[in-house]
Tab-separated table of N, CA and C in Angstrom:
chain	number	residue	atom	x	y	z
A	212	PHE	N	96.946	2.524	-81.549
A	212	PHE	CA	97.376	1.336	-82.285
A	212	PHE	C	96.906	0.064	-81.605
A	213	ALA	N	97.011	-0.010	-80.305
A	213	ALA	CA	96.634	-1.225	-79.586
A	213	ALA	C	95.145	-1.542	-79.713
A	214	PRO	N	94.239	-0.565	-79.574
A	214	PRO	CA	92.817	-0.907	-79.741
A	214	PRO	C	92.500	-1.436	-81.139
A	215	PHE	N	93.131	-0.875	-82.161
A	215	PHE	CA	92.911	-1.343	-83.528
A	215	PHE	C	93.389	-2.782	-83.673
A	216	LEU	N	94.546	-3.088	-83.125
A	216	LEU	CA	95.093	-4.439	-83.199
A	216	LEU	C	94.182	-5.427	-82.471
A	217	ARG	N	93.693	-5.045	-81.316
A	217	ARG	CA	92.781	-5.933	-80.575
A	217	ARG	C	91.513	-6.195	-81.373
A	218	PHE	N	90.993	-5.163	-82.020
A	218	PHE	CA	89.785	-5.340	-82.833
A	218	PHE	C	90.056	-6.300	-83.985
A	219	ARG	N	91.173	-6.133	-84.662
A	219	ARG	CA	91.516	-6.996	-85.793
A	219	ARG	C	91.663	-8.452	-85.364
A	220	ILE	N	92.136	-8.680	-84.156
A	220	ILE	CA	92.289	-10.043	-83.653
A	220	ILE	C	90.948	-10.620	-83.217
A	221	GLU	N	90.039	-9.797	-82.759
A	221	GLU	CA	88.733	-10.244	-82.282
A	221	GLU	C	87.881	-10.836	-83.402
A	222	VAL	N	87.946	-10.287	-84.590
A	222	VAL	CA	87.073	-10.712	-85.680
A	222	VAL	C	87.233	-12.202	-85.992
A	223	PRO	N	88.433	-12.705	-86.272
A	223	PRO	CA	88.552	-14.149	-86.539
A	223	PRO	C	88.207	-14.996	-85.311
A	224	ARG	N	88.537	-14.505	-84.133
A	224	ARG	CA	88.241	-15.262	-82.919
A	224	ARG	C	86.741	-15.451	-82.751
A	225	ILE	N	85.980	-14.401	-83.008
A	225	ILE	CA	84.528	-14.481	-82.887
A	225	ILE	C	83.963	-15.449	-83.931
A	226	LEU	N	84.461	-15.387	-85.164
A	226	LEU	CA	83.975	-16.299	-86.206
A	226	LEU	C	84.264	-17.754	-85.850
A	227	ILE	N	85.454	-18.023	-85.352
A	227	ILE	CA	85.824	-19.394	-84.981
A	227	ILE	C	84.954	-19.877	-83.828
A	228	ASN	N	84.802	-19.054	-82.806
A	228	ASN	CA	83.992	-19.460	-81.654
A	228	ASN	C	82.519	-19.617	-82.025
A	229	THR	N	82.022	-18.789	-82.930
A	229	THR	CA	80.636	-18.928	-83.376
A	229	THR	C	80.456	-20.245	-84.120
A	230	GLY	N	81.410	-20.597	-84.956
A	230	GLY	CA	81.351	-21.878	-85.665
A	230	GLY	C	81.346	-23.056	-84.709
A	231	ARG	N	82.173	-23.000	-83.694
A	231	ARG	CA	82.205	-24.071	-82.686
A	231	ARG	C	80.876	-24.154	-81.942
A	232	LEU	N	80.322	-23.009	-81.614
A	232	LEU	CA	79.046	-22.975	-80.910
A	232	LEU	C	77.927	-23.550	-81.776
A	233	ILE	N	77.947	-23.240	-83.061
A	233	ILE	CA	76.946	-23.778	-83.988
A	233	ILE	C	77.006	-25.295	-84.007
A	234	VAL	N	78.196	-25.847	-84.142
A	234	VAL	CA	78.358	-27.300	-84.178
A	234	VAL	C	77.874	-27.919	-82.875
A	235	GLU	N	78.245	-27.333	-81.767
A	235	GLU	CA	77.835	-27.839	-80.457
A	235	GLU	C	76.309	-27.814	-80.303
A	236	GLU	N	75.687	-26.734	-80.736
A	236	GLU	CA	74.234	-26.620	-80.606
A	236	GLU	C	73.517	-27.604	-81.532
A	237	ILE	N	74.001	-27.785	-82.740
A	237	ILE	CA	73.350	-28.698	-83.683
A	237	ILE	C	73.466	-30.146	-83.207
A	238	LYS	N	74.536	-30.486	-82.532
A	238	LYS	CA	74.716	-31.848	-82.020
A	238	LYS	C	73.936	-32.113	-80.735
A	239	SER	N	73.314	-31.108	-80.181
A	239	SER	CA	72.604	-31.239	-78.911
A	239	SER	C	71.391	-32.161	-79.043
A	240	ASP	N	71.057	-32.825	-77.957
A	240	ASP	CA	69.855	-33.652	-77.909
A	240	ASP	C	68.610	-32.810	-77.682
A	241	ASN	N	68.786	-31.625	-77.161
A	241	ASN	CA	67.673	-30.724	-76.878
A	241	ASN	C	67.224	-30.067	-78.185
A	242	GLN	N	65.960	-30.242	-78.517
A	242	GLN	CA	65.435	-29.722	-79.788
A	242	GLN	C	65.528	-28.199	-79.865
A	243	THR	N	65.287	-27.505	-78.767
A	243	THR	CA	65.341	-26.039	-78.764
A	243	THR	C	66.753	-25.550	-79.038
A	244	ILE	N	67.727	-26.178	-78.429
A	244	ILE	CA	69.132	-25.783	-78.641
A	244	ILE	C	69.560	-26.120	-80.068
A	245	ARG	N	69.118	-27.285	-80.565
A	245	ARG	CA	69.460	-27.678	-81.934
A	245	ARG	C	68.870	-26.678	-82.937
A	246	ARG	N	67.625	-26.266	-82.720
A	246	ARG	CA	66.982	-25.272	-83.587
A	246	ARG	C	67.753	-23.951	-83.537
A	247	ARG	N	68.200	-23.587	-82.353
A	247	ARG	CA	68.985	-22.351	-82.200
A	247	ARG	C	70.277	-22.441	-83.022
A	248	GLY	N	70.905	-23.610	-83.030
A	248	GLY	CA	72.121	-23.804	-83.817
A	248	GLY	C	71.882	-23.642	-85.301
A	249	TYR	N	70.761	-24.212	-85.782
A	249	TYR	CA	70.433	-24.065	-87.206
A	249	TYR	C	70.136	-22.605	-87.548
A	250	ARG	N	69.440	-21.909	-86.677
A	250	ARG	CA	69.158	-20.489	-86.921
A	250	ARG	C	70.446	-19.664	-86.910
A	251	ARG	N	71.325	-20.009	-85.986
A	251	ARG	CA	72.600	-19.293	-85.912
A	251	ARG	C	73.412	-19.528	-87.188
A	252	ALA	N	73.419	-20.774	-87.678
A	252	ALA	CA	74.154	-21.106	-88.908
A	252	ALA	C	73.566	-20.365	-90.099
A	253	THR	N	72.239	-20.302	-90.161
A	253	THR	CA	71.579	-19.578	-91.250
A	253	THR	C	71.938	-18.095	-91.204
A	254	GLY	N	71.893	-17.520	-90.023
A	254	GLY	CA	72.226	-16.106	-89.874
A	254	GLY	C	73.664	-15.799	-90.244
A	255	LEU	N	74.577	-16.669	-89.811
A	255	LEU	CA	75.986	-16.462	-90.122
A	255	LEU	C	76.226	-16.581	-91.626
A	256	THR	N	75.604	-17.580	-92.245
A	256	THR	CA	75.755	-17.765	-93.685
A	256	THR	C	75.225	-16.564	-94.448
A	257	PHE	N	74.043	-16.084	-94.049
A	257	PHE	CA	73.453	-14.922	-94.714
A	257	PHE	C	74.331	-13.691	-94.530
A	258	THR	N	74.827	-13.495	-93.334
A	258	THR	CA	75.639	-12.309	-93.040
A	258	THR	C	76.962	-12.331	-93.793
A	259	LEU	N	77.635	-13.470	-93.803
A	259	LEU	CA	78.950	-13.541	-94.437
A	259	LEU	C	78.869	-13.629	-95.958
A	260	GLY	N	77.872	-14.316	-96.471
A	260	GLY	CA	77.812	-14.523	-97.910
A	260	GLY	C	76.723	-13.744	-98.597
A	261	GLY	N	75.513	-13.976	-98.192
A	261	GLY	CA	74.364	-13.421	-98.891
A	261	GLY	C	74.228	-11.924	-98.798
A	262	LEU	N	74.508	-11.372	-97.653
A	262	LEU	CA	74.311	-9.940	-97.463
A	262	LEU	C	75.246	-9.133	-98.358
A	263	GLY	N	76.508	-9.497	-98.390
A	263	GLY	CA	77.473	-8.760	-99.215
A	263	GLY	C	77.168	-8.879	-100.697
A	264	THR	N	76.880	-10.086	-101.151
A	264	THR	CA	76.565	-10.308	-102.556
A	264	THR	C	75.248	-9.647	-102.914
A	265	GLY	N	74.245	-9.830	-102.070
A	265	GLY	CA	72.931	-9.247	-102.333
A	265	GLY	C	72.974	-7.733	-102.404
A	266	MET	N	73.705	-7.126	-101.498
A	266	MET	CA	73.810	-5.663	-101.503
A	266	MET	C	74.530	-5.178	-102.762
A	267	SER	N	75.527	-5.900	-103.222
A	267	SER	CA	76.233	-5.520	-104.447
A	267	SER	C	75.287	-5.515	-105.639
A	268	TYR	N	74.491	-6.581	-105.758
A	268	TYR	CA	73.538	-6.655	-106.867
A	268	TYR	C	72.449	-5.595	-106.736
A	269	LEU	N	71.979	-5.352	-105.528
A	269	LEU	CA	70.941	-4.349	-105.312
A	269	LEU	C	71.436	-2.959	-105.714
A	270	ILE	N	72.617	-2.611	-105.276
A	270	ILE	CA	73.170	-1.295	-105.599
A	270	ILE	C	73.426	-1.177	-107.098
A	271	ALA	N	73.949	-2.247	-107.711
A	271	ALA	CA	74.186	-2.216	-109.156
A	271	ALA	C	72.869	-2.028	-109.905
A	272	HIS	N	71.825	-2.705	-109.468
A	272	HIS	CA	70.528	-2.586	-110.124
A	272	HIS	C	69.949	-1.180	-109.952
A	273	MET	N	70.123	-0.610	-108.769
A	273	MET	CA	69.597	0.725	-108.497
A	273	MET	C	70.228	1.777	-109.414
A	274	PHE	N	71.495	1.574	-109.759
A	274	PHE	CA	72.211	2.568	-110.556
A	274	PHE	C	72.407	2.125	-112.000
A	275	GLY	N	71.603	1.204	-112.451
A	275	GLY	CA	71.636	0.809	-113.858
A	275	GLY	C	72.730	-0.165	-114.214
A	276	GLY	N	73.239	-0.878	-113.266
A	276	GLY	CA	74.265	-1.877	-113.539
A	276	GLY	C	75.661	-1.289	-113.423
A	277	LEU	N	76.608	-2.182	-113.327
A	277	LEU	CA	78.007	-1.759	-113.248
A	277	LEU	C	78.624	-1.845	-114.628
A	278	THR	N	79.314	-0.808	-115.024
A	278	THR	CA	79.982	-0.816	-116.330
A	278	THR	C	81.479	-0.687	-116.114
A	279	ASP	N	82.201	-1.266	-117.023
A	279	ASP	CA	83.652	-1.171	-116.974
A	279	ASP	C	84.067	-0.061	-117.929
A	280	GLU	N	84.212	1.128	-117.415
A	280	GLU	CA	84.535	2.284	-118.256
A	280	GLU	C	85.908	2.145	-118.886
A	281	ALA	N	86.835	1.508	-118.217
A	281	ALA	CA	88.188	1.373	-118.767
A	281	ALA	C	88.204	0.401	-119.927
A	282	GLY	N	87.259	-0.558	-119.941
A	282	GLY	CA	87.241	-1.549	-121.001
A	282	GLY	C	86.592	-1.068	-122.288
A	283	GLY	N	85.962	0.086	-122.266
A	283	GLY	CA	85.379	0.648	-123.473
A	283	GLY	C	84.020	0.152	-123.664
Protein backbone atom coordinates (compact mmCIF):
# COMPACT_ATOMS: atom_id res chain seq x y z
CA PHE A 1 0.00 0.00 0.00
CA ALA A 2 2.73 2.48 0.89
CA PRO A 3 4.64 2.20 -2.43
CA PHE A 4 1.41 2.76 -4.36
CA LEU A 5 0.59 5.82 -2.27
CA ARG A 6 4.08 7.25 -2.77
CA PHE A 7 3.76 6.76 -6.53
CA ARG A 8 0.38 8.50 -6.61
CA ILE A 9 1.84 11.47 -4.73
CA GLU A 10 4.91 11.66 -6.99
CA VAL A 11 2.94 12.25 -10.20
CA PRO A 12 1.50 15.70 -9.32
CA ARG A 13 4.75 16.70 -7.62
CA ILE A 14 6.75 15.95 -10.75
CA LEU A 15 4.29 17.88 -12.95
CA ILE A 16 4.40 20.92 -10.65
CA ASN A 17 8.19 20.89 -10.42
CA THR A 18 8.53 20.45 -14.18
CA GLY A 19 6.28 23.47 -14.73
CA ARG A 20 8.39 25.55 -12.36
CA LEU A 21 11.56 24.42 -14.10
CA ILE A 22 10.11 25.35 -17.50
CA VAL A 23 9.27 28.86 -16.32
CA GLU A 24 12.70 29.28 -14.75
CA GLU A 25 14.48 28.10 -17.90
CA ILE A 26 12.41 30.29 -20.24
CA LYS A 27 13.15 33.37 -18.12
CA SER A 28 16.89 32.68 -18.25
CA ASP A 29 19.27 35.08 -19.97
CA ASN A 30 21.24 32.14 -21.34
CA GLN A 31 19.96 31.26 -24.81
CA THR A 32 20.79 27.54 -24.44
CA ILE A 33 18.85 27.25 -21.18
CA ARG A 34 15.94 29.25 -22.62
CA ARG A 35 15.82 26.92 -25.66
CA ARG A 36 15.85 23.94 -23.30
CA GLY A 37 12.84 25.42 -21.48
CA TYR A 38 10.89 25.81 -24.71
CA ARG A 39 11.73 22.23 -25.73
CA ARG A 40 10.71 20.97 -22.32
CA ALA A 41 7.39 22.87 -22.56
CA THR A 42 6.76 21.45 -26.03
CA GLY A 43 7.49 17.93 -24.84
CA LEU A 44 5.28 18.25 -21.79
CA THR A 45 2.42 19.68 -23.86
CA PHE A 46 2.72 16.89 -26.43
CA THR A 47 2.90 14.20 -23.75
CA LEU A 48 -0.02 15.45 -21.67
CA GLY A 49 -2.32 16.56 -24.47
CA GLY A 50 -1.32 15.52 -27.93
CA LEU A 51 -0.17 12.00 -27.30
CA GLY A 52 -3.37 10.85 -25.61
CA THR A 53 -5.67 12.52 -28.12
CA GLY A 54 -3.56 11.48 -31.10
CA MET A 55 -3.41 7.86 -30.00
CA SER A 56 -7.20 7.80 -29.54
CA TYR A 57 -7.77 9.04 -33.08
CA LEU A 58 -5.12 6.71 -34.50
CA ILE A 59 -6.62 3.64 -32.85
CA ALA A 60 -10.15 4.67 -33.88
CA HIS A 61 -8.99 5.11 -37.47
CA MET A 62 -7.20 1.75 -37.47
CA PHE A 63 -10.38 -0.04 -36.42
CA GLY A 64 -12.82 1.83 -38.63
CA GLY A 65 -13.90 4.48 -36.17
CA LEU A 66 -15.66 4.32 -32.86
CA THR A 67 -19.34 3.46 -32.87
CA ASP A 68 -21.85 3.80 -30.10
CA GLU A 69 -23.48 0.38 -30.14
CA ALA A 70 -25.85 1.28 -27.30
CA GLY A 71 -27.16 4.28 -29.22
CA GLY A 72 -28.30 2.19 -32.18
